[in-house]
């Protein structure tokens, strides 16, 4: 009995210093119900200097026949180590630094991905190391990652470099303020004989009282060695959110992608809708996506815990 009590006390002590949370996304779209995504994560402040995060991602994958199925992936497994007079060092399966600030300015990941992720310019998580430090009013973040993303092992001996320099409030969906910054990524082939990719982007956001605005612009260049062609993609995205009252928001986002090179195909999408938060942890969002003269009416739900 004494040992059982000690075990229970130990488990209680561990859980009190950690946090378990996640969310699930449900959709009613094209006369059908579906679960689009579910996240489950565990975090723990192991010490004042060391933070640990473990996150699982359940999403839909397509096979060669075009059928989709729910698959589970390890999305994050890393530690952040705060080193005095140096900065924060990160090791493991990391969230990439190229989209998180913009996604928080957008504020509705459960309805649609961030613009840069939707365009396929980046992977949202990858294996590697990171460094971050604040220099006066500026935050510098650097990552050296495999480049294939969190669903694959490294197969080409290439390293992808991510750099983000920003100033201002990092989470405008929760706090008033302003931010702006630049994004750089570089993915160079070994000995210059493989496909190379380079991304440059600028972003800015502003939030005050009930209104939130966001702007993003990116140029993405990829050299295809099999065709000896350079493909350039230009992405522009703007979004606006207005809180009508404490539990209901309306939003709009316009996304435009222009392509020049291998596949000269332009695309655009306009999202319009509202988000109702009737009780803690539940969000209901009627929305419409207008894509190249096609309209997709959806009802999106998120349960967050």
PDB file of C-alpha atoms in Angstrom:
ATOM      1  CA  UNK A   1       0.000   0.000   0.000  1.00  0.00           C
ATOM      2  CA  UNK A   2       2.849   2.319   0.864  1.00  0.00           C
ATOM      3  CA  UNK A   3       4.560   1.733  -2.497  1.00  0.00           C
ATOM      4  CA  UNK A   4       1.302   2.310  -4.399  1.00  0.00           C
ATOM      5  CA  UNK A   5       0.870   5.602  -2.576  1.00  0.00           C
ATOM      6  CA  UNK A   6       4.422   6.646  -3.468  1.00  0.00           C
ATOM      7  CA  UNK A   7       3.819   5.749  -7.134  1.00  0.00           C
ATOM      8  CA  UNK A   8       0.601   7.779  -7.212  1.00  0.00           C
ATOM      9  CA  UNK A   9       2.362  10.733  -5.602  1.00  0.00           C
ATOM     10  CA  UNK A  10       5.152  10.458  -8.175  1.00  0.00           C
ATOM     11  CA  UNK A  11       2.717  10.346 -11.109  1.00  0.00           C
ATOM     12  CA  UNK A  12       0.785  13.289  -9.689  1.00  0.00           C
ATOM     13  CA  UNK A  13       4.021  15.272  -9.333  1.00  0.00           C
ATOM     14  CA  UNK A  14       5.006  14.570 -12.960  1.00  0.00           C
ATOM     15  CA  UNK A  15       1.587  15.539 -14.343  1.00  0.00           C
ATOM     16  CA  UNK A  16       1.434  18.735 -12.293  1.00  0.00           C
ATOM     17  CA  UNK A  17       4.645  19.936 -13.964  1.00  0.00           C
ATOM     18  CA  UNK A  18       3.499  18.961 -17.463  1.00  0.00           C
ATOM     19  CA  UNK A  19       0.638  19.736 -19.821  1.00  0.00           C
ATOM     20  CA  UNK A  20      -1.481  17.542 -22.082  1.00  0.00           C
ATOM     21  CA  UNK A  21      -3.604  19.174 -24.769  1.00  0.00           C
ATOM     22  CA  UNK A  22      -4.717  18.904 -28.372  1.00  0.00           C
ATOM     23  CA  UNK A  23      -7.594  19.442 -30.760  1.00  0.00           C
ATOM     24  CA  UNK A  24      -9.700  17.721 -33.418  1.00  0.00           C
ATOM     25  CA  UNK A  25     -11.088  19.233 -36.630  1.00  0.00           C
ATOM     26  CA  UNK A  26     -14.432  18.102 -38.087  1.00  0.00           C
ATOM     27  CA  UNK A  27     -15.913  19.200 -41.409  1.00  0.00           C
ATOM     28  CA  UNK A  28     -19.207  19.084 -43.238  1.00  0.00           C
ATOM     29  CA  UNK A  29     -18.258  19.585 -46.874  1.00  0.00           C
ATOM     30  CA  UNK A  30     -19.831  18.478 -50.173  1.00  0.00           C
ATOM     31  CA  UNK A  31     -22.711  16.750 -48.365  1.00  0.00           C
ATOM     32  CA  UNK A  32     -20.395  14.577 -46.256  1.00  0.00           C
ATOM     33  CA  UNK A  33     -18.939  14.595 -42.759  1.00  0.00           C
ATOM     34  CA  UNK A  34     -15.244  14.004 -42.130  1.00  0.00           C
ATOM     35  CA  UNK A  35     -12.468  14.322 -39.584  1.00  0.00           C
ATOM     36  CA  UNK A  36      -9.688  16.297 -41.215  1.00  0.00           C
ATOM     37  CA  UNK A  37      -7.111  16.350 -38.453  1.00  0.00           C
ATOM     38  CA  UNK A  38      -6.426  15.603 -34.815  1.00  0.00           C
ATOM     39  CA  UNK A  39      -3.489  16.618 -32.643  1.00  0.00           C
ATOM     40  CA  UNK A  40      -2.343  15.303 -29.299  1.00  0.00           C
ATOM     41  CA  UNK A  41       0.628  16.779 -27.460  1.00  0.00           C
ATOM     42  CA  UNK A  42       2.493  16.497 -24.201  1.00  0.00           C
ATOM     43  CA  UNK A  43       4.846  19.200 -22.921  1.00  0.00           C
ATOM     44  CA  UNK A  44       6.962  19.455 -19.816  1.00  0.00           C
ATOM     45  CA  UNK A  45       9.301  22.005 -18.266  1.00  0.00           C
ATOM     46  CA  UNK A  46      11.900  19.511 -17.146  1.00  0.00           C
ATOM     47  CA  UNK A  47      13.886  22.302 -15.473  1.00  0.00           C
ATOM     48  CA  UNK A  48      14.225  26.073 -15.672  1.00  0.00           C
ATOM     49  CA  UNK A  49      16.565  25.578 -18.636  1.00  0.00           C
ATOM     50  CA  UNK A  50      15.063  22.536 -20.392  1.00  0.00           C
ATOM     51  CA  UNK A  51      11.653  22.207 -22.131  1.00  0.00           C
ATOM     52  CA  UNK A  52      10.330  19.063 -23.844  1.00  0.00           C
ATOM     53  CA  UNK A  53       7.519  18.649 -26.378  1.00  0.00           C
ATOM     54  CA  UNK A  54       5.968  15.530 -27.905  1.00  0.00           C
ATOM     55  CA  UNK A  55       3.202  15.886 -30.509  1.00  0.00           C
ATOM     56  CA  UNK A  56       1.257  13.421 -32.660  1.00  0.00           C
ATOM     57  CA  UNK A  57      -0.532  14.415 -35.855  1.00  0.00           C
ATOM     58  CA  UNK A  58      -3.433  12.441 -37.336  1.00  0.00           C
ATOM     59  CA  UNK A  59      -4.261  13.537 -40.881  1.00  0.00           C
ATOM     60  CA  UNK A  60      -5.338  12.196 -44.266  1.00  0.00           C
ATOM     61  CA  UNK A  61      -2.933  10.677 -46.787  1.00  0.00           C
ATOM     62  CA  UNK A  62      -3.672   9.785 -50.409  1.00  0.00           C
ATOM     63  CA  UNK A  63      -2.535   6.509 -51.989  1.00  0.00           C
ATOM     64  CA  UNK A  64      -1.815   5.834 -55.676  1.00  0.00           C
ATOM     65  CA  UNK A  65      -5.552   5.337 -56.333  1.00  0.00           C
ATOM     66  CA  UNK A  66      -6.443   8.720 -54.895  1.00  0.00           C
ATOM     67  CA  UNK A  67      -8.163   7.205 -51.839  1.00  0.00           C
ATOM     68  CA  UNK A  68      -7.585   8.975 -48.533  1.00  0.00           C
ATOM     69  CA  UNK A  69      -7.046   7.419 -45.137  1.00  0.00           C
ATOM     70  CA  UNK A  70      -6.275   8.654 -41.657  1.00  0.00           C
ATOM     71  CA  UNK A  71      -2.602   8.206 -40.775  1.00  0.00           C
ATOM     72  CA  UNK A  72      -0.712   9.000 -37.589  1.00  0.00           C
ATOM     73  CA  UNK A  73       2.670  10.712 -37.584  1.00  0.00           C
ATOM     74  CA  UNK A  74       5.062  11.928 -34.944  1.00  0.00           C
ATOM     75  CA  UNK A  75       4.987  15.690 -35.578  1.00  0.00           C
ATOM     76  CA  UNK A  76       7.284  16.964 -32.813  1.00  0.00           C
ATOM     77  CA  UNK A  77       9.780  15.423 -30.414  1.00  0.00           C
ATOM     78  CA  UNK A  78      12.333  17.963 -29.268  1.00  0.00           C
ATOM     79  CA  UNK A  79      13.954  19.788 -26.392  1.00  0.00           C
ATOM     80  CA  UNK A  80      14.627  23.507 -25.983  1.00  0.00           C
ATOM     81  CA  UNK A  81      17.721  24.272 -23.937  1.00  0.00           C
ATOM     82  CA  UNK A  82      18.176  27.817 -22.631  1.00  0.00           C
ATOM     83  CA  UNK A  83      21.878  28.564 -22.276  1.00  0.00           C
ATOM     84  CA  UNK A  84      22.923  31.704 -20.400  1.00  0.00           C
ATOM     85  CA  UNK A  85      24.547  34.395 -22.577  1.00  0.00           C
ATOM     86  CA  UNK A  86      24.141  32.227 -25.690  1.00  0.00           C
ATOM     87  CA  UNK A  87      20.461  31.779 -26.457  1.00  0.00           C
ATOM     88  CA  UNK A  88      18.030  28.902 -26.902  1.00  0.00           C
ATOM     89  CA  UNK A  89      19.205  25.695 -28.590  1.00  0.00           C
ATOM     90  CA  UNK A  90      16.705  23.163 -29.974  1.00  0.00           C
ATOM     91  CA  UNK A  91      17.284  19.511 -30.927  1.00  0.00           C
ATOM     92  CA  UNK A  92      15.043  16.863 -32.476  1.00  0.00           C
ATOM     93  CA  UNK A  93      11.925  16.874 -34.632  1.00  0.00           C
ATOM     94  CA  UNK A  94      11.191  20.612 -34.703  1.00  0.00           C
ATOM     95  CA  UNK A  95       8.396  22.833 -35.969  1.00  0.00           C
ATOM     96  CA  UNK A  96       9.926  24.964 -38.710  1.00  0.00           C
ATOM     97  CA  UNK A  97      10.196  28.695 -38.043  1.00  0.00           C
ATOM     98  CA  UNK A  98       8.935  29.881 -41.434  1.00  0.00           C
ATOM     99  CA  UNK A  99       5.175  29.945 -40.776  1.00  0.00           C
ATOM    100  CA  UNK A 100       4.268  30.086 -37.077  1.00  0.00           C
ATOM    101  CA  UNK A 101       4.079  33.875 -36.643  1.00  0.00           C
ATOM    102  CA  UNK A 102       1.960  34.315 -39.792  1.00  0.00           C
ATOM    103  CA  UNK A 103      -0.294  31.415 -38.785  1.00  0.00           C
ATOM    104  CA  UNK A 104      -1.035  33.062 -35.444  1.00  0.00           C
ATOM    105  CA  UNK A 105      -1.816  36.343 -37.215  1.00  0.00           C
ATOM    106  CA  UNK A 106      -4.205  34.428 -39.499  1.00  0.00           C
ATOM    107  CA  UNK A 107      -5.618  32.695 -36.413  1.00  0.00           C
ATOM    108  CA  UNK A 108      -7.707  29.964 -38.083  1.00  0.00           C
ATOM    109  CA  UNK A 109      -5.448  26.969 -38.732  1.00  0.00           C
ATOM    110  CA  UNK A 110      -8.408  24.655 -38.190  1.00  0.00           C
ATOM    111  CA  UNK A 111     -10.204  26.215 -41.179  1.00  0.00           C
ATOM    112  CA  UNK A 112      -7.239  26.501 -43.549  1.00  0.00           C
ATOM    113  CA  UNK A 113      -3.469  26.166 -43.419  1.00  0.00           C
ATOM    114  CA  UNK A 114      -1.238  29.221 -43.374  1.00  0.00           C
ATOM    115  CA  UNK A 115      -0.689  30.588 -46.879  1.00  0.00           C
ATOM    116  CA  UNK A 116       2.974  29.560 -47.117  1.00  0.00           C
ATOM    117  CA  UNK A 117       2.118  26.007 -46.041  1.00  0.00           C
ATOM    118  CA  UNK A 118      -0.859  25.821 -48.411  1.00  0.00           C
ATOM    119  CA  UNK A 119       1.406  26.787 -51.328  1.00  0.00           C
ATOM    120  CA  UNK A 120       3.801  23.946 -50.452  1.00  0.00           C
ATOM    121  CA  UNK A 121       6.820  26.208 -50.043  1.00  0.00           C
ATOM    122  CA  UNK A 122       7.848  24.724 -46.692  1.00  0.00           C
ATOM    123  CA  UNK A 123       7.411  21.708 -44.459  1.00  0.00           C
ATOM    124  CA  UNK A 124       5.847  22.430 -41.076  1.00  0.00           C
ATOM    125  CA  UNK A 125       8.220  20.164 -39.137  1.00  0.00           C
ATOM    126  CA  UNK A 126      11.569  18.492 -39.767  1.00  0.00           C
ATOM    127  CA  UNK A 127      14.544  16.812 -38.094  1.00  0.00           C
ATOM    128  CA  UNK A 128      17.501  18.953 -37.074  1.00  0.00           C
ATOM    129  CA  UNK A 129      18.793  21.667 -34.772  1.00  0.00           C
ATOM    130  CA  UNK A 130      17.807  25.266 -34.090  1.00  0.00           C
ATOM    131  CA  UNK A 131      19.075  28.433 -32.464  1.00  0.00           C
ATOM    132  CA  UNK A 132      17.152  31.507 -31.323  1.00  0.00           C
ATOM    133  CA  UNK A 133      18.141  34.684 -29.518  1.00  0.00           C
ATOM    134  CA  UNK A 134      16.744  38.142 -28.936  1.00  0.00           C
ATOM    135  CA  UNK A 135      18.956  41.073 -30.004  1.00  0.00           C
ATOM    136  CA  UNK A 136      17.396  44.230 -28.649  1.00  0.00           C
ATOM    137  CA  UNK A 137      13.937  44.466 -30.239  1.00  0.00           C
ATOM    138  CA  UNK A 138      14.646  41.763 -32.855  1.00  0.00           C
ATOM    139  CA  UNK A 139      14.260  37.987 -32.612  1.00  0.00           C
ATOM    140  CA  UNK A 140      16.667  35.871 -34.680  1.00  0.00           C
ATOM    141  CA  UNK A 141      15.868  32.215 -35.404  1.00  0.00           C
ATOM    142  CA  UNK A 142      18.052  29.794 -37.399  1.00  0.00           C
ATOM    143  CA  UNK A 143      17.444  26.111 -38.163  1.00  0.00           C
ATOM    144  CA  UNK A 144      19.497  23.446 -39.982  1.00  0.00           C
ATOM    145  CA  UNK A 145      17.107  20.646 -41.025  1.00  0.00           C
ATOM    146  CA  UNK A 146      17.060  17.565 -43.241  1.00  0.00           C
ATOM    147  CA  UNK A 147      14.666  19.099 -45.750  1.00  0.00           C
ATOM    148  CA  UNK A 148      12.329  16.138 -46.365  1.00  0.00           C
ATOM    149  CA  UNK A 149       9.877  16.989 -43.580  1.00  0.00           C
ATOM    150  CA  UNK A 150       8.594  15.008 -40.628  1.00  0.00           C
ATOM    151  CA  UNK A 151       7.050  12.146 -42.650  1.00  0.00           C
ATOM    152  CA  UNK A 152      10.344  10.998 -44.242  1.00  0.00           C
ATOM    153  CA  UNK A 153      13.899  10.107 -43.341  1.00  0.00           C
ATOM    154  CA  UNK A 154      16.822  11.969 -44.896  1.00  0.00           C
ATOM    155  CA  UNK A 155      17.588  10.425 -48.304  1.00  0.00           C
ATOM    156  CA  UNK A 156      19.613  12.970 -50.288  1.00  0.00           C
ATOM    157  CA  UNK A 157      22.316  14.284 -47.917  1.00  0.00           C
ATOM    158  CA  UNK A 158      20.960  17.808 -48.332  1.00  0.00           C
ATOM    159  CA  UNK A 159      20.555  20.273 -45.485  1.00  0.00           C
ATOM    160  CA  UNK A 160      17.875  22.957 -45.558  1.00  0.00           C
ATOM    161  CA  UNK A 161      18.603  26.275 -43.847  1.00  0.00           C
ATOM    162  CA  UNK A 162      15.800  28.336 -42.316  1.00  0.00           C
ATOM    163  CA  UNK A 163      16.301  31.923 -41.111  1.00  0.00           C
ATOM    164  CA  UNK A 164      13.699  34.250 -39.601  1.00  0.00           C
ATOM    165  CA  UNK A 165      14.271  37.775 -38.322  1.00  0.00           C
ATOM    166  CA  UNK A 166      11.295  39.557 -36.800  1.00  0.00           C
ATOM    167  CA  UNK A 167      10.306  42.409 -34.547  1.00  0.00           C
ATOM    168  CA  UNK A 168       7.149  42.853 -32.516  1.00  0.00           C
ATOM    169  CA  UNK A 169       4.328  40.801 -31.001  1.00  0.00           C
ATOM    170  CA  UNK A 170       4.547  37.107 -31.895  1.00  0.00           C
ATOM    171  CA  UNK A 171       0.907  36.165 -31.231  1.00  0.00           C
ATOM    172  CA  UNK A 172      -1.535  38.738 -32.583  1.00  0.00           C
ATOM    173  CA  UNK A 173      -4.493  36.361 -32.292  1.00  0.00           C
ATOM    174  CA  UNK A 174      -4.250  36.797 -28.513  1.00  0.00           C
ATOM    175  CA  UNK A 175      -2.526  40.159 -28.016  1.00  0.00           C
ATOM    176  CA  UNK A 176      -2.677  43.652 -29.502  1.00  0.00           C
ATOM    177  CA  UNK A 177       0.413  44.919 -31.263  1.00  0.00           C
ATOM    178  CA  UNK A 178       2.332  44.883 -34.511  1.00  0.00           C
ATOM    179  CA  UNK A 179       4.963  42.630 -36.048  1.00  0.00           C
ATOM    180  CA  UNK A 180       7.030  42.439 -39.207  1.00  0.00           C
ATOM    181  CA  UNK A 181       9.831  40.238 -40.401  1.00  0.00           C
ATOM    182  CA  UNK A 182      11.615  38.343 -43.156  1.00  0.00           C
ATOM    183  CA  UNK A 183      11.928  34.646 -43.991  1.00  0.00           C
ATOM    184  CA  UNK A 184      14.818  33.003 -45.864  1.00  0.00           C
ATOM    185  CA  UNK A 185      15.260  29.331 -46.724  1.00  0.00           C
ATOM    186  CA  UNK A 186      17.939  27.653 -48.817  1.00  0.00           C
ATOM    187  CA  UNK A 187      18.047  24.046 -49.985  1.00  0.00           C
ATOM    188  CA  UNK A 188      21.177  23.282 -52.014  1.00  0.00           C
ATOM    189  CA  UNK A 189      21.858  19.990 -53.783  1.00  0.00           C
ATOM    190  CA  UNK A 190      25.071  18.062 -53.183  1.00  0.00           C
ATOM    191  CA  UNK A 191      27.806  19.165 -55.631  1.00  0.00           C
ATOM    192  CA  UNK A 192      25.207  21.340 -57.360  1.00  0.00           C
ATOM    193  CA  UNK A 193      23.766  18.423 -59.341  1.00  0.00           C
ATOM    194  CA  UNK A 194      20.399  18.168 -57.602  1.00  0.00           C
ATOM    195  CA  UNK A 195      17.327  20.389 -57.460  1.00  0.00           C
ATOM    196  CA  UNK A 196      17.902  23.627 -55.518  1.00  0.00           C
ATOM    197  CA  UNK A 197      15.266  25.734 -53.761  1.00  0.00           C
ATOM    198  CA  UNK A 198      15.353  29.248 -52.340  1.00  0.00           C
ATOM    199  CA  UNK A 199      12.599  31.155 -50.566  1.00  0.00           C
ATOM    200  CA  UNK A 200      12.429  34.817 -49.597  1.00  0.00           C
ATOM    201  CA  UNK A 201       9.450  36.295 -47.823  1.00  0.00           C
ATOM    202  CA  UNK A 202       8.229  39.285 -45.866  1.00  0.00           C
ATOM    203  CA  UNK A 203       5.296  39.385 -43.456  1.00  0.00           C
ATOM    204  CA  UNK A 204       3.547  41.876 -41.222  1.00  0.00           C
ATOM    205  CA  UNK A 205       0.607  41.892 -38.855  1.00  0.00           C
ATOM    206  CA  UNK A 206      -1.344  44.382 -36.783  1.00  0.00           C
ATOM    207  CA  UNK A 207      -3.983  43.951 -34.091  1.00  0.00           C
ATOM    208  CA  UNK A 208      -5.856  46.414 -31.922  1.00  0.00           C
ATOM    209  CA  UNK A 209      -9.109  46.062 -30.002  1.00  0.00           C
ATOM    210  CA  UNK A 210     -11.433  44.052 -32.291  1.00  0.00           C
ATOM    211  CA  UNK A 211      -9.533  44.261 -35.593  1.00  0.00           C
ATOM    212  CA  UNK A 212      -6.624  42.113 -36.808  1.00  0.00           C
ATOM    213  CA  UNK A 213      -4.826  42.420 -40.184  1.00  0.00           C
ATOM    214  CA  UNK A 214      -2.097  40.363 -41.847  1.00  0.00           C
ATOM    215  CA  UNK A 215       0.016  40.599 -45.004  1.00  0.00           C
ATOM    216  CA  UNK A 216       2.472  38.098 -46.573  1.00  0.00           C
ATOM    217  CA  UNK A 217       4.561  38.088 -49.755  1.00  0.00           C
ATOM    218  CA  UNK A 218       6.941  35.330 -50.904  1.00  0.00           C
ATOM    219  CA  UNK A 219       9.115  34.462 -53.878  1.00  0.00           C
ATOM    220  CA  UNK A 220      10.002  30.784 -54.243  1.00  0.00           C
ATOM    221  CA  UNK A 221      12.593  29.653 -56.798  1.00  0.00           C
ATOM    222  CA  UNK A 222      13.363  26.030 -57.647  1.00  0.00           C
ATOM    223  CA  UNK A 223      15.900  24.801 -60.204  1.00  0.00           C
ATOM    224  CA  UNK A 224      14.860  21.522 -61.824  1.00  0.00           C
ATOM    225  CA  UNK A 225      17.937  19.643 -63.062  1.00  0.00           C
ATOM    226  CA  UNK A 226      15.913  17.115 -65.057  1.00  0.00           C
ATOM    227  CA  UNK A 227      14.540  19.903 -67.285  1.00  0.00           C
ATOM    228  CA  UNK A 228      17.259  22.545 -66.738  1.00  0.00           C
ATOM    229  CA  UNK A 229      14.521  25.054 -65.960  1.00  0.00           C
ATOM    230  CA  UNK A 230      14.037  27.609 -63.232  1.00  0.00           C
ATOM    231  CA  UNK A 231      10.535  27.842 -61.780  1.00  0.00           C
ATOM    232  CA  UNK A 232       9.529  31.005 -59.935  1.00  0.00           C
ATOM    233  CA  UNK A 233       6.396  31.267 -57.797  1.00  0.00           C
ATOM    234  CA  UNK A 234       5.033  34.479 -56.287  1.00  0.00           C
ATOM    235  CA  UNK A 235       2.602  34.278 -53.383  1.00  0.00           C
ATOM    236  CA  UNK A 236       0.603  37.175 -51.939  1.00  0.00           C
ATOM    237  CA  UNK A 237      -1.802  36.791 -49.036  1.00  0.00           C
ATOM    238  CA  UNK A 238      -3.874  39.259 -47.012  1.00  0.00           C
ATOM    239  CA  UNK A 239      -6.265  38.540 -44.176  1.00  0.00           C
ATOM    240  CA  UNK A 240      -8.590  40.497 -41.918  1.00  0.00           C
ATOM    241  CA  UNK A 241     -10.492  39.533 -38.773  1.00  0.00           C
ATOM    242  CA  UNK A 242     -13.083  41.467 -36.793  1.00  0.00           C
ATOM    243  CA  UNK A 243     -14.517  40.446 -33.413  1.00  0.00           C
ATOM    244  CA  UNK A 244     -18.195  41.336 -33.293  1.00  0.00           C
ATOM    245  CA  UNK A 245     -18.520  40.311 -29.663  1.00  0.00           C
ATOM    246  CA  UNK A 246     -16.619  38.143 -27.214  1.00  0.00           C
ATOM    247  CA  UNK A 247     -17.500  34.843 -28.859  1.00  0.00           C
ATOM    248  CA  UNK A 248     -18.113  35.596 -32.552  1.00  0.00           C
ATOM    249  CA  UNK A 249     -15.611  36.694 -35.216  1.00  0.00           C
ATOM    250  CA  UNK A 250     -15.861  37.294 -38.949  1.00  0.00           C
ATOM    251  CA  UNK A 251     -12.879  36.888 -41.267  1.00  0.00           C
ATOM    252  CA  UNK A 252     -11.612  37.150 -44.836  1.00  0.00           C
ATOM    253  CA  UNK A 253      -8.430  35.927 -46.503  1.00  0.00           C
ATOM    254  CA  UNK A 254      -7.357  36.343 -50.125  1.00  0.00           C
ATOM    255  CA  UNK A 255      -4.534  34.172 -51.463  1.00  0.00           C
ATOM    256  CA  UNK A 256      -2.954  34.528 -54.921  1.00  0.00           C
ATOM    257  CA  UNK A 257      -0.237  32.307 -56.415  1.00  0.00           C
ATOM    258  CA  UNK A 258       1.512  33.138 -59.708  1.00  0.00           C
ATOM    259  CA  UNK A 259       3.833  30.622 -61.388  1.00  0.00           C
ATOM    260  CA  UNK A 260       6.442  31.133 -64.113  1.00  0.00           C
ATOM    261  CA  UNK A 261       8.531  28.258 -65.434  1.00  0.00           C
ATOM    262  CA  UNK A 262       7.841  24.525 -65.559  1.00  0.00           C
ATOM    263  CA  UNK A 263       4.134  24.852 -64.878  1.00  0.00           C
ATOM    264  CA  UNK A 264       2.680  28.276 -65.721  1.00  0.00           C
ATOM    265  CA  UNK A 265      -0.461  27.841 -63.637  1.00  0.00           C
ATOM    266  CA  UNK A 266      -1.863  30.647 -61.513  1.00  0.00           C
ATOM    267  CA  UNK A 267      -4.369  30.087 -58.740  1.00  0.00           C
ATOM    268  CA  UNK A 268      -6.257  32.069 -56.151  1.00  0.00           C
ATOM    269  CA  UNK A 269      -8.595  31.501 -53.247  1.00  0.00           C
ATOM    270  CA  UNK A 270     -10.816  33.758 -51.167  1.00  0.00           C
ATOM    271  CA  UNK A 271     -12.018  32.552 -47.773  1.00  0.00           C
ATOM    272  CA  UNK A 272     -14.947  34.252 -46.053  1.00  0.00           C
ATOM    273  CA  UNK A 273     -16.725  33.162 -42.908  1.00  0.00           C
ATOM    274  CA  UNK A 274     -17.344  33.446 -39.206  1.00  0.00           C
ATOM    275  CA  UNK A 275     -16.227  31.664 -36.049  1.00  0.00           C
ATOM    276  CA  UNK A 276     -18.565  31.087 -33.109  1.00  0.00           C
ATOM    277  CA  UNK A 277     -17.160  30.031 -29.731  1.00  0.00           C
ATOM    278  CA  UNK A 278     -20.308  29.093 -27.759  1.00  0.00           C
ATOM    279  CA  UNK A 279     -18.447  27.422 -24.898  1.00  0.00           C
ATOM    280  CA  UNK A 280     -14.883  26.778 -23.817  1.00  0.00           C
ATOM    281  CA  UNK A 281     -13.038  24.520 -26.252  1.00  0.00           C
ATOM    282  CA  UNK A 282     -15.698  24.410 -28.993  1.00  0.00           C
ATOM    283  CA  UNK A 283     -15.494  26.440 -32.218  1.00  0.00           C
ATOM    284  CA  UNK A 284     -18.068  26.375 -35.043  1.00  0.00           C
ATOM    285  CA  UNK A 285     -17.139  28.060 -38.323  1.00  0.00           C
ATOM    286  CA  UNK A 286     -19.448  28.371 -41.350  1.00  0.00           C
ATOM    287  CA  UNK A 287     -17.225  29.406 -44.262  1.00  0.00           C
ATOM    288  CA  UNK A 288     -16.996  29.483 -48.031  1.00  0.00           C
ATOM    289  CA  UNK A 289     -13.886  29.042 -50.189  1.00  0.00           C
ATOM    290  CA  UNK A 290     -13.991  30.591 -53.663  1.00  0.00           C
ATOM    291  CA  UNK A 291     -11.396  28.960 -55.963  1.00  0.00           C
ATOM    292  CA  UNK A 292     -11.189  29.996 -59.620  1.00  0.00           C
ATOM    293  CA  UNK A 293     -14.953  30.620 -59.883  1.00  0.00           C
ATOM    294  CA  UNK A 294     -15.808  27.481 -57.854  1.00  0.00           C
ATOM    295  CA  UNK A 295     -17.521  27.864 -54.485  1.00  0.00           C
ATOM    296  CA  UNK A 296     -17.109  25.363 -51.668  1.00  0.00           C
ATOM    297  CA  UNK A 297     -19.478  25.833 -48.722  1.00  0.00           C
ATOM    298  CA  UNK A 298     -18.273  24.244 -45.496  1.00  0.00           C
ATOM    299  CA  UNK A 299     -19.124  23.949 -41.835  1.00  0.00           C
ATOM    300  CA  UNK A 300     -15.971  23.415 -39.770  1.00  0.00           C
ATOM    301  CA  UNK A 301     -15.861  22.382 -36.117  1.00  0.00           C
ATOM    302  CA  UNK A 302     -12.928  22.299 -33.725  1.00  0.00           C
ATOM    303  CA  UNK A 303     -12.878  20.744 -30.286  1.00  0.00           C
ATOM    304  CA  UNK A 304      -9.875  22.017 -28.321  1.00  0.00           C
ATOM    305  CA  UNK A 305      -8.735  20.750 -24.947  1.00  0.00           C
TER     306      UNK A 305
END
